[in-house]
Short mmCIF file of C-alpha atoms and ligand atoms in Angstrom, two decimals:
data_model
loop_
_atom_site.label_atom_id
_atom_site.label_comp_id
_atom_site.label_asym_id
_atom_site.label_seq_id
_atom_site.Cartn_x
_atom_site.Cartn_y
_atom_site.Cartn_z
CA MET A 17 187.66 61.29 80.84
CA GLU A 18 185.87 59.52 83.66
CA GLN A 19 187.13 56.52 85.57
CA TYR A 20 185.89 54.09 88.14
CA VAL A 21 187.98 53.83 91.25
CA VAL A 22 187.41 50.71 93.29
CA LYS A 23 188.65 49.40 96.61
CA GLY A 24 188.41 45.62 96.43
CA GLY A 25 188.11 42.88 98.96
CA ASN A 26 184.47 43.22 100.09
CA PRO A 27 182.12 40.34 99.30
CA LEU A 28 179.14 41.81 97.44
CA VAL A 29 175.95 41.04 99.33
CA GLY A 30 172.33 42.04 98.79
CA GLU A 31 169.77 42.49 96.03
CA VAL A 32 170.06 44.11 92.62
CA GLU A 33 167.33 44.95 90.07
CA ILE A 34 168.12 44.20 86.44
CA GLY A 35 166.98 46.59 83.71
CA GLY A 36 165.66 45.99 80.21
CA ALA A 37 167.81 44.23 77.63
CA LYS A 38 169.98 46.73 75.75
CA ASN A 39 170.35 44.61 72.63
CA ALA A 40 166.60 43.90 72.46
CA ALA A 41 165.77 47.57 73.05
CA LEU A 42 168.06 48.76 70.25
CA ALA A 43 166.24 46.55 67.75
CA ILE A 44 162.75 47.23 69.12
CA LEU A 45 163.20 51.02 69.08
CA SER A 46 164.31 50.75 65.46
CA ALA A 47 161.35 48.52 64.58
CA ALA A 48 159.02 51.02 66.26
CA VAL A 49 159.48 53.46 63.36
CA MET A 50 157.76 50.92 61.08
CA THR A 51 154.24 52.00 61.98
CA ASP A 52 152.68 55.43 61.52
CA GLU A 53 150.80 55.01 64.80
CA THR A 54 152.14 55.83 68.26
CA VAL A 55 154.02 53.06 70.00
CA THR A 56 154.81 52.99 73.74
CA ILE A 57 157.84 51.00 74.84
CA GLU A 58 158.63 50.32 78.49
CA ASN A 59 161.61 48.90 80.38
CA ILE A 60 164.17 50.56 78.09
CA PRO A 61 167.59 50.74 79.74
CA ASN A 62 168.83 54.31 80.10
CA VAL A 63 172.28 53.77 78.59
CA ARG A 64 174.39 55.64 76.07
CA ASP A 65 173.84 53.45 72.98
CA ILE A 66 170.06 53.72 73.42
CA ASN A 67 170.24 57.51 73.70
CA VAL A 68 172.39 57.75 70.57
CA LEU A 69 169.88 55.65 68.64
CA LEU A 70 166.89 57.65 69.91
CA ASN A 71 168.58 60.90 68.85
CA ALA A 72 169.21 59.52 65.38
CA ILE A 73 165.57 58.41 65.11
CA GLN A 74 164.49 61.90 66.14
CA GLU A 75 166.86 63.50 63.64
CA ILE A 76 165.15 61.74 60.70
CA GLY A 77 161.84 63.23 61.82
CA ALA A 78 160.14 60.71 64.11
CA MET A 79 158.42 61.98 67.24
CA VAL A 80 160.27 60.59 70.25
CA GLU A 81 158.87 61.41 73.66
CA ARG A 82 160.72 60.29 76.76
CA VAL A 83 157.85 59.61 79.17
CA ASP A 84 160.32 58.72 81.92
CA ALA A 85 163.87 57.33 82.10
CA HIS A 86 162.70 53.90 80.91
CA THR A 87 159.63 54.63 78.78
CA VAL A 88 159.45 56.11 75.30
CA LYS A 89 156.53 57.00 73.06
CA MET A 90 157.39 57.10 69.40
CA ASN A 91 155.55 58.04 66.23
CA GLY A 92 157.21 57.27 62.91
CA SER A 93 154.63 58.99 60.70
CA PHE A 94 156.70 62.19 60.61
CA ILE A 95 159.78 60.60 59.08
CA ARG A 96 160.78 62.47 55.90
CA ASP A 97 164.46 61.69 55.74
CA PHE A 98 165.91 58.23 55.13
CA ASN A 99 169.50 59.23 55.73
CA VAL A 100 170.77 58.25 59.18
CA ASP A 101 174.23 59.61 59.77
CA ASN A 102 175.88 61.58 62.55
CA GLU A 103 179.16 61.31 64.42
CA TYR A 104 177.56 59.36 67.27
CA ILE A 105 175.49 56.86 65.28
CA ARG A 106 178.64 55.91 63.35
CA LYS A 107 180.07 54.57 66.62
CA ILE A 108 177.25 52.20 67.55
CA ARG A 109 176.55 48.81 66.10
CA ALA A 110 172.78 48.78 66.24
CA SER A 111 172.39 51.58 63.71
CA TYR A 112 172.17 48.67 61.24
CA TYR A 113 168.65 47.92 62.50
CA LEU A 114 167.44 51.14 60.93
CA ILE A 115 168.36 49.70 57.52
CA GLY A 116 165.91 46.80 57.95
CA ALA A 117 163.24 48.99 59.53
CA LEU A 118 163.34 51.84 56.98
CA LEU A 119 163.77 49.50 54.03
CA GLY A 120 160.77 47.46 55.18
CA LYS A 121 158.58 50.52 55.65
CA TYR A 122 159.72 52.97 52.96
CA LYS A 123 161.68 50.62 50.64
CA LYS A 124 164.56 53.00 51.10
CA ALA A 125 167.35 53.52 53.66
CA GLU A 126 170.70 55.26 53.88
CA VAL A 127 172.46 54.45 57.11
CA ALA A 128 176.04 55.03 58.27
CA LEU A 129 178.06 51.81 58.34
CA PRO A 130 177.94 50.54 61.91
CA GLY A 131 180.75 50.90 64.46
CA GLY A 132 180.46 49.30 67.92
CA CYS A 133 182.85 47.57 70.27
CA ASN A 134 186.18 46.68 68.73
CA ILE A 135 186.08 42.92 69.24
CA GLY A 136 187.29 41.85 65.81
CA SER A 137 186.15 42.36 62.25
CA ARG A 138 182.39 42.63 62.29
CA PRO A 139 181.04 42.35 58.74
CA ILE A 140 177.37 42.90 57.89
CA ASN A 141 177.47 40.89 54.67
CA LEU A 142 174.72 38.53 55.88
CA HIS A 143 172.36 41.44 56.58
CA LEU A 144 172.99 42.85 53.10
CA LYS A 145 172.64 39.46 51.39
CA GLY A 146 169.30 39.05 53.14
CA PHE A 147 168.03 42.44 51.92
CA GLN A 148 169.21 41.61 48.40
CA ALA A 149 167.42 38.26 48.53
CA LEU A 150 164.23 40.17 49.37
CA GLY A 151 164.72 42.24 46.19
CA ALA A 152 166.65 45.29 47.41
CA THR A 153 169.63 46.88 45.73
CA VAL A 154 172.37 47.53 48.24
CA ASP A 155 175.45 49.72 47.77
CA ILE A 156 178.09 51.04 50.11
CA ARG A 157 179.07 54.60 49.25
CA HIS A 158 180.76 57.35 51.25
CA GLY A 159 180.50 55.34 54.46
CA LEU A 160 176.78 54.74 54.04
CA VAL A 161 174.80 51.58 53.37
CA ILE A 162 172.32 52.60 50.69
CA ALA A 163 169.45 50.17 50.21
CA SER A 164 166.38 50.56 48.06
CA ALA A 165 163.72 48.44 46.40
CA GLU A 166 160.70 48.85 44.16
CA ARG A 167 159.12 45.97 46.03
CA LEU A 168 160.31 43.57 48.70
CA VAL A 169 159.23 40.00 47.99
CA GLY A 170 159.38 37.15 50.52
CA THR A 171 161.93 34.41 49.88
CA HIS A 172 163.94 31.57 51.40
CA ILE A 173 167.11 32.73 53.17
CA TYR A 174 169.76 30.46 54.66
CA LEU A 175 172.25 32.26 56.94
CA ASP A 176 175.76 30.83 56.39
CA LYS A 177 176.63 31.82 59.93
CA ILE A 178 174.34 32.29 62.92
CA SER A 179 173.99 36.05 63.35
CA VAL A 180 171.75 37.81 65.84
CA GLY A 181 171.89 41.10 63.93
CA ALA A 182 171.22 39.59 60.50
CA THR A 183 168.33 37.45 61.79
CA ILE A 184 166.60 40.46 63.37
CA ASN A 185 167.29 42.81 60.48
CA ILE A 186 165.96 40.42 57.83
CA MET A 187 162.95 39.66 60.03
CA MET A 188 162.11 43.37 60.21
CA ALA A 189 162.35 43.98 56.46
CA ALA A 190 160.46 40.73 55.69
CA ALA A 191 157.65 41.71 58.08
CA LYS A 192 156.54 44.21 55.42
CA ALA A 193 157.57 42.28 52.29
CA GLU A 194 155.02 40.67 49.97
CA GLY A 195 154.46 36.99 50.75
CA LYS A 196 156.39 34.50 52.83
CA THR A 197 160.01 34.60 53.99
CA ILE A 198 161.76 31.70 55.66
CA ILE A 199 165.00 32.35 57.56
CA GLU A 200 166.97 29.18 58.17
CA ASN A 201 169.89 28.81 60.59
CA ALA A 202 168.41 31.79 62.44
CA ALA A 203 169.79 33.04 65.77
CA LYS A 204 167.73 31.90 68.79
CA GLU A 205 168.76 34.54 71.36
CA PRO A 206 166.04 35.78 73.75
CA HIS A 207 166.16 39.19 72.10
CA VAL A 208 165.38 37.69 68.68
CA VAL A 209 162.19 36.34 70.27
CA ASP A 210 161.50 39.68 71.95
CA VAL A 211 161.75 41.58 68.66
CA ALA A 212 159.46 39.04 66.96
CA ASN A 213 156.94 39.39 69.81
CA PHE A 214 157.11 43.17 69.52
CA LEU A 215 156.55 43.11 65.74
CA ASN A 216 153.69 40.63 66.18
CA SER A 217 152.12 42.97 68.74
CA MET A 218 152.12 45.58 65.94
CA GLY A 219 150.32 43.17 63.62
CA ALA A 220 153.24 41.33 61.97
CA ASN A 221 152.98 37.63 61.25
CA ILE A 222 156.18 35.97 62.50
CA ARG A 223 156.36 32.36 63.70
CA GLY A 224 159.22 30.24 64.99
CA ALA A 225 161.41 32.91 66.62
CA GLY A 226 163.52 31.12 69.22
CA THR A 227 164.01 28.13 66.89
CA ASP A 228 166.41 28.01 63.96
CA VAL A 229 163.66 28.42 61.35
CA ILE A 230 161.66 31.64 61.38
CA ARG A 231 158.66 32.04 59.08
CA ILE A 232 157.38 35.50 58.26
CA VAL A 233 154.31 36.39 56.23
CA GLY A 234 154.55 40.03 55.19
CA VAL A 235 151.71 42.38 56.13
CA GLU A 236 150.74 45.69 54.57
CA ARG A 237 150.33 47.67 57.71
CA LEU A 238 151.72 47.68 61.24
CA HIS A 239 149.76 49.35 64.02
CA LYS A 240 150.23 50.87 67.47
CA THR A 241 151.22 48.83 70.47
CA GLU A 242 152.39 49.01 74.06
CA TYR A 243 155.31 46.77 74.85
CA SER A 244 157.70 46.04 77.72
CA ILE A 245 161.24 44.84 76.93
CA ILE A 246 162.63 41.64 78.49
CA PRO A 247 165.27 41.83 81.26
CA ASP A 248 168.91 42.02 80.25
CA GLN A 249 170.44 38.56 80.36
CA ILE A 250 173.99 39.95 80.20
CA GLU A 251 173.55 42.59 82.90
CA ALA A 252 172.12 39.82 85.11
CA GLY A 253 175.00 37.48 84.27
CA THR A 254 177.51 40.23 85.08
CA PHE A 255 176.13 40.59 88.63
CA MET A 256 176.09 36.78 88.99
CA MET A 257 179.81 36.78 88.16
CA ALA A 258 180.38 39.65 90.61
CA ALA A 259 178.96 37.42 93.36
CA ALA A 260 181.19 34.53 92.28
CA ALA A 261 184.39 36.60 92.08
CA THR A 262 183.96 38.44 95.41
CA LYS A 263 182.75 35.41 97.43
CA GLY A 264 179.47 37.22 97.74
CA ASP A 265 175.76 36.48 97.99
CA ILE A 266 173.61 38.36 95.47
CA MET A 267 169.92 38.07 94.69
CA VAL A 268 169.65 39.16 91.05
CA LYS A 269 166.05 40.32 90.64
CA ASN A 270 163.76 40.94 87.68
CA VAL A 271 165.27 38.29 85.41
CA ILE A 272 164.03 35.34 83.36
CA PRO A 273 166.03 32.45 84.90
CA LYS A 274 165.63 30.34 81.73
CA HIS A 275 167.69 32.92 79.80
CA LEU A 276 170.50 32.52 82.34
CA GLU A 277 170.75 28.72 82.26
CA SER A 278 174.14 28.45 80.54
CA ILE A 279 175.60 30.96 83.01
CA SER A 280 174.01 29.31 86.07
CA ALA A 281 175.23 25.89 84.90
CA LYS A 282 178.87 27.05 84.72
CA LEU A 283 178.68 28.74 88.13
CA LEU A 284 177.22 25.57 89.66
CA GLU A 285 179.91 23.48 88.02
CA ILE A 286 182.73 25.55 89.53
CA GLY A 287 181.26 25.43 93.03
CA CYS A 288 178.81 28.34 93.47
CA GLU A 289 175.35 27.84 94.87
CA VAL A 290 172.71 29.01 92.41
CA GLU A 291 169.08 29.19 93.47
CA GLU A 292 166.35 29.96 90.93
CA PHE A 293 163.09 31.73 91.73
CA ASP A 294 160.27 32.77 89.40
CA ASP A 295 161.92 36.04 88.45
CA ALA A 296 165.18 36.05 90.39
CA VAL A 297 168.41 34.10 90.72
CA ARG A 298 170.54 34.00 93.86
CA VAL A 299 174.26 33.29 93.56
CA VAL A 300 176.31 32.44 96.64
CA SER A 301 180.04 31.85 96.51
CA ALA A 302 181.33 30.63 99.84
CA ARG A 303 184.67 28.99 99.03
CA ARG A 304 187.46 28.96 96.46
CA LEU A 305 185.99 27.92 93.10
CA ARG A 306 187.10 25.12 90.78
CA HIS A 307 188.54 25.36 87.26
CA THR A 308 186.53 24.48 84.14
CA GLN A 309 186.33 24.77 80.35
CA VAL A 310 184.04 27.29 78.70
CA THR A 311 183.31 27.80 75.00
CA THR A 312 181.21 30.71 73.77
CA LEU A 313 178.41 29.68 71.42
CA PRO A 314 175.18 31.11 70.02
CA TYR A 315 172.18 30.81 72.38
CA PRO A 316 171.46 28.55 74.23
CA GLY A 317 175.24 28.19 74.53
CA PHE A 318 177.44 30.28 76.80
CA PRO A 319 177.20 33.93 75.58
CA THR A 320 180.24 35.66 74.12
CA ASP A 321 179.05 38.77 75.99
CA MET A 322 179.78 36.93 79.28
CA GLN A 323 183.21 35.63 78.27
CA PRO A 324 185.41 38.30 79.92
CA GLN A 325 183.41 38.26 83.18
CA MET A 326 183.68 34.43 83.32
CA ALA A 327 187.44 34.63 82.68
CA VAL A 328 187.81 37.02 85.62
CA VAL A 329 186.07 34.48 87.87
CA LEU A 330 188.18 31.59 86.54
CA GLY A 331 191.32 33.68 87.07
CA LEU A 332 190.71 33.15 90.79
CA ALA A 333 189.64 29.49 90.63
CA ARG A 334 191.81 26.56 91.67
CA GLY A 335 193.64 24.90 88.76
CA THR A 336 193.85 25.57 85.03
CA SER A 337 190.79 26.66 83.06
CA THR A 338 190.30 27.32 79.36
CA VAL A 339 188.00 29.85 77.75
CA THR A 340 187.43 29.42 74.01
CA GLU A 341 185.96 32.34 72.08
CA SER A 342 184.17 31.02 69.02
CA ILE A 343 182.09 34.04 67.98
CA PHE A 344 184.43 37.04 67.71
CA GLU A 345 188.08 36.99 66.72
CA ASN A 346 189.46 39.66 69.03
CA ARG A 347 187.71 39.45 72.33
CA PHE A 348 190.73 38.89 74.60
CA LYS A 349 192.03 42.44 74.69
CA TYR A 350 191.35 42.62 78.42
CA VAL A 351 193.86 39.85 79.14
CA ASP A 352 196.85 42.24 79.19
CA GLU A 353 194.96 44.47 81.62
CA LEU A 354 194.04 41.57 83.88
CA THR A 355 197.66 40.44 83.82
CA ARG A 356 198.55 43.82 85.34
CA MET A 357 196.35 42.77 88.25
CA GLY A 358 198.34 39.57 88.68
CA ALA A 359 196.30 37.15 86.53
CA SER A 360 198.16 34.30 84.89
CA ILE A 361 196.59 33.96 81.43
CA LYS A 362 198.07 32.90 78.11
CA VAL A 363 196.15 33.39 74.88
CA GLU A 364 196.73 30.92 72.06
CA SER A 365 194.66 31.68 69.00
CA ASN A 366 191.07 31.83 70.25
CA ILE A 367 191.73 30.08 73.57
CA ALA A 368 192.67 31.70 76.86
CA ILE A 369 194.49 29.34 79.20
CA ILE A 370 194.02 30.53 82.75
CA ASP A 371 196.05 29.40 85.75
CA GLY A 372 193.99 30.43 88.74
CA ILE A 373 195.68 32.63 91.34
CA LYS A 374 194.54 33.33 94.90
CA ASN A 375 194.09 37.09 94.62
CA TYR A 376 194.19 39.89 92.12
CA THR A 377 196.03 43.03 93.16
CA GLY A 378 194.66 46.47 92.36
CA ALA A 379 196.17 48.29 89.36
CA ARG A 380 195.40 51.00 86.82
CA VAL A 381 193.72 49.38 83.81
CA ASN A 382 191.84 50.38 80.64
CA ALA A 383 188.42 49.13 79.63
CA PRO A 384 189.00 47.90 76.06
CA ASP A 385 185.28 47.37 75.34
CA LEU A 386 181.89 47.17 77.06
CA ARG A 387 181.87 43.67 78.59
CA ALA A 388 185.61 43.55 79.18
CA GLY A 389 185.27 46.87 81.00
CA ALA A 390 182.61 45.43 83.32
CA ALA A 391 184.82 42.36 83.85
CA LEU A 392 187.75 44.55 84.94
CA VAL A 393 185.52 46.33 87.45
CA ILE A 394 184.61 42.91 88.88
CA ALA A 395 188.29 42.02 89.06
CA GLY A 396 188.89 45.28 90.92
CA LEU A 397 186.12 44.46 93.39
CA ALA A 398 187.75 41.11 94.11
CA ALA A 399 191.29 42.52 94.25
CA GLU A 400 193.45 43.60 97.15
CA GLY A 401 193.81 47.37 97.16
CA ILE A 402 192.79 50.07 94.73
CA THR A 403 191.95 49.62 91.05
CA VAL A 404 191.33 52.45 88.62
CA VAL A 405 189.45 51.53 85.43
CA ASP A 406 189.94 54.07 82.63
CA ASP A 407 187.76 54.53 79.54
CA ILE A 408 184.52 53.73 81.34
CA TYR A 409 182.78 55.36 78.39
CA TYR A 410 182.53 51.81 77.05
CA ILE A 411 180.87 50.46 80.18
CA GLU A 412 178.30 53.25 80.11
CA ARG A 413 177.26 52.18 76.62
CA GLY A 414 175.51 49.18 78.12
CA TYR A 415 175.25 49.27 81.93
CA GLU A 416 172.86 51.67 83.62
CA GLU A 417 173.96 53.05 87.00
CA PHE A 418 176.62 50.35 87.19
CA GLU A 419 178.50 51.93 90.08
CA HIS A 420 175.30 52.67 92.03
CA LYS A 421 174.01 49.14 91.65
CA LEU A 422 177.40 47.79 92.83
CA ALA A 423 177.54 50.26 95.71
CA GLY A 424 174.08 49.03 96.76
CA LEU A 425 175.70 45.60 97.20
CA GLY A 426 178.43 47.00 99.42
CA ALA A 427 181.07 47.74 96.79
CA LEU A 428 183.46 50.60 97.44
CA ILE A 429 183.34 52.25 94.04
CA GLU A 430 183.12 55.81 92.73
CA LYS A 431 183.00 57.49 89.35
CA VAL A 432 185.73 60.13 89.23
CA SER A 433 187.35 62.34 86.62
CA THR A 434 190.51 63.76 88.21
CA GLU A 435 193.62 62.43 89.91
CA LYS A 436 192.63 64.49 92.93
CA GLU A 437 189.33 62.63 93.23
CA ILE A 438 191.19 59.32 93.01
CA GLN A 439 193.44 60.39 95.88
CA LYS A 440 190.45 61.56 97.89
CA PHE A 441 188.73 58.20 97.43
CA THR A 442 191.91 56.34 98.36
CA LEU A 443 192.28 58.34 101.57
CA LYS A 444 188.61 57.85 102.41
CA VAL A 445 188.69 54.05 102.11
CA SER A 446 192.10 53.33 103.57
C1 EPZ B 104 175.11 41.26 68.60
O1 EPZ B 104 176.15 41.67 67.71
C2 EPZ B 104 175.27 42.09 69.85
N1 EPZ B 104 175.15 43.50 69.50
C3 EPZ B 104 176.61 41.81 70.51
O2 EPZ B 104 176.61 42.48 71.74
C4 EPZ B 104 176.77 40.31 70.76
O3 EPZ B 104 178.08 40.06 71.20
C5 EPZ B 104 176.50 39.51 69.49
O4 EPZ B 104 175.22 39.88 68.93
C6 EPZ B 104 176.50 38.01 69.71
O5 EPZ B 104 175.52 37.66 70.64
C7 EPZ B 104 173.95 44.08 69.37
O6 EPZ B 104 172.92 43.44 69.55
C8 EPZ B 104 173.90 45.51 69.05
P1 EPZ B 104 176.30 38.60 65.31
P2 EPZ B 104 176.11 41.28 66.19
O7 EPZ B 104 175.81 39.11 64.01
O8 EPZ B 104 174.69 41.30 65.73
C9 EPZ B 104 179.61 37.14 62.14
C10 EPZ B 104 177.52 43.63 73.57
O9 EPZ B 104 178.53 43.53 74.31
N2 EPZ B 104 178.85 37.88 61.12
O10 EPZ B 104 175.47 37.58 66.03
O11 EPZ B 104 177.09 42.15 65.50
C11 EPZ B 104 180.26 38.04 63.17
O12 EPZ B 104 181.49 38.56 62.71
C12 EPZ B 104 177.66 43.37 72.10
O13 EPZ B 104 176.40 43.98 73.97
C13 EPZ B 104 179.21 37.81 59.81
O14 EPZ B 104 180.19 37.14 59.44
O15 EPZ B 104 176.64 39.79 66.27
C14 EPZ B 104 180.41 37.12 64.35
O16 EPZ B 104 181.54 36.31 64.18
C15 EPZ B 104 179.03 43.23 71.60
N3 EPZ B 104 178.48 38.51 58.91
C16 EPZ B 104 179.16 36.23 64.26
O17 EPZ B 104 178.72 36.35 62.90
C17 EPZ B 104 177.40 39.25 59.26
O18 EPZ B 104 176.77 39.86 58.38
C18 EPZ B 104 178.02 36.60 65.17
O19 EPZ B 104 177.74 37.99 65.07
C19 EPZ B 104 177.03 39.32 60.59
C20 EPZ B 104 177.77 38.61 61.53
#
C-alpha cells in the first residue's frame, strides 16, 4: 500500500497546469463507443478510473489506441459483447455511462452495478427510470444492470432530483432514440455541456445543455470526430484551496475561470486575493482567513466535490464556520482524520461546525475517499511537522501526478510504500 508523506509549513508558490476533467472524460469515452467510426479524444487525464474504463471498453471488443498519455483513438465498430463486468469496473462509478451508450447504440447493455467512492448511498434509480421512459426494459440480476429495447422512442422526462449521471446517461441513450426527448430539471454542470458538445460533434442533435431543460432529437447515425476535453474544475479548485490553506500564491493554469466562480467567490469572501485571467486563476493568501458558511449545491452552486478541501481551509480560519453537505449523505468521513491533526469540528446531521484553529499538527491519517484524500494532503501541507496519508489509492483515482504537481509548487511530499521510506523522508526534511 502506498502513502504520501508530507512535511508541512511551506507556503505553496508557483504555477500549476490543470489536466482534463475526469468526470467529463469518463462520460465522453463511454459515448465514443456509439459510432462505428474512429474518434480521437484529447486532454484525457491519465488517472486510474479512466484506465479502468478504457480497459473495460477494450474488453468488449472496441479498438482503443493510446496515442499518448492524454490522447486516445477509439473505434467502437468491433464491439461484439454487451456485457461489461470485471473486478475493476465494479469499483468505479462511471461504468454506468456504458449502459446509456450501449443501449443507445445496440439497444442492449449488461453492465456491472456501479461502485465508486463511499460517500453515502448512491442509487441509480433515475438513470433506470429514464431508460424505461425511453422504452427499455431494465432488470438487475446477479449484480448486473440488464437493459434492452426493441426501439428507443423519445419522450418527456422530469428528473425528481438533479443528477449529473442520470442527465448524461439519458442524454446519451436519447441521442439515438427515435424522435424528441426533453429532460427537465437537468444537471447544468460543465461536464454535462462538454458531453453534449462531444455528442453534437459526432452528429447528435442536443440543445439546451447547461440549462435545466435539455432537448434531444434522436439521429440514426453518429460519425467520427476529434475532441478535446475541458479542464478539470475540481482539480483546479483543489490547488486553489492548497494556496489558501498554506498561505501561498498559486497561478492555476489551463482552466475556464467561469467554471470556478463559486469557488473563487468563497475564497474572496474569506480574505484571499483571487485574480482571473483568460485561462488561469491566481490565488494569493497572505493573512489569516475569515470564517464563512458554505452549502454544497448542484452547479452553479458550490460543488460537493470541493467540500472537504474547503473544510480544511476553514479549519484554519478565524471564528466558527459551517459547511452543509446537501448532495451526499456521508461525505464527512474525513472529519475524524482531520481531528487527529488538531481540527475542531463537530458534525450534526449534514452540517459540519468548524471552530478555526491556528495550526494543524502532522499525524498519520487515512484517505476515506478521493476528494477527502486530497483535502487531507492539503491539511498536511499546512500542518506543523510530518503527515502520512494512507490509502492514496483513492487520490490516484482522480488526480494525475498529484505529488509532482505539488512538489513543483515547493511542497515537501513523496509517495512511499514502506516505513523505512517514511523514516528516510523524515530524516531528509528535518
Ligand atoms: C457525479 O456523481 C460525479 N461522479 C461525482 O464525483 C460528483 O460528486 C457528483 O456527480 C455530483 O457532482 C462522476 O461523474 C463519475 P449525481 P453522480 O447523480 O453522477 C442522487 C468525484 O469525487 N441520485 O449528480 O453519482 C444521489 O444519491 C465524484 O469525482 C439519486 O437519488 O452524482 C445524490 O444525492 C464523487 N438517484 C444526488 O442525486 C439517481 O439515480 C446527485 O448525484 C442518481 C442520483
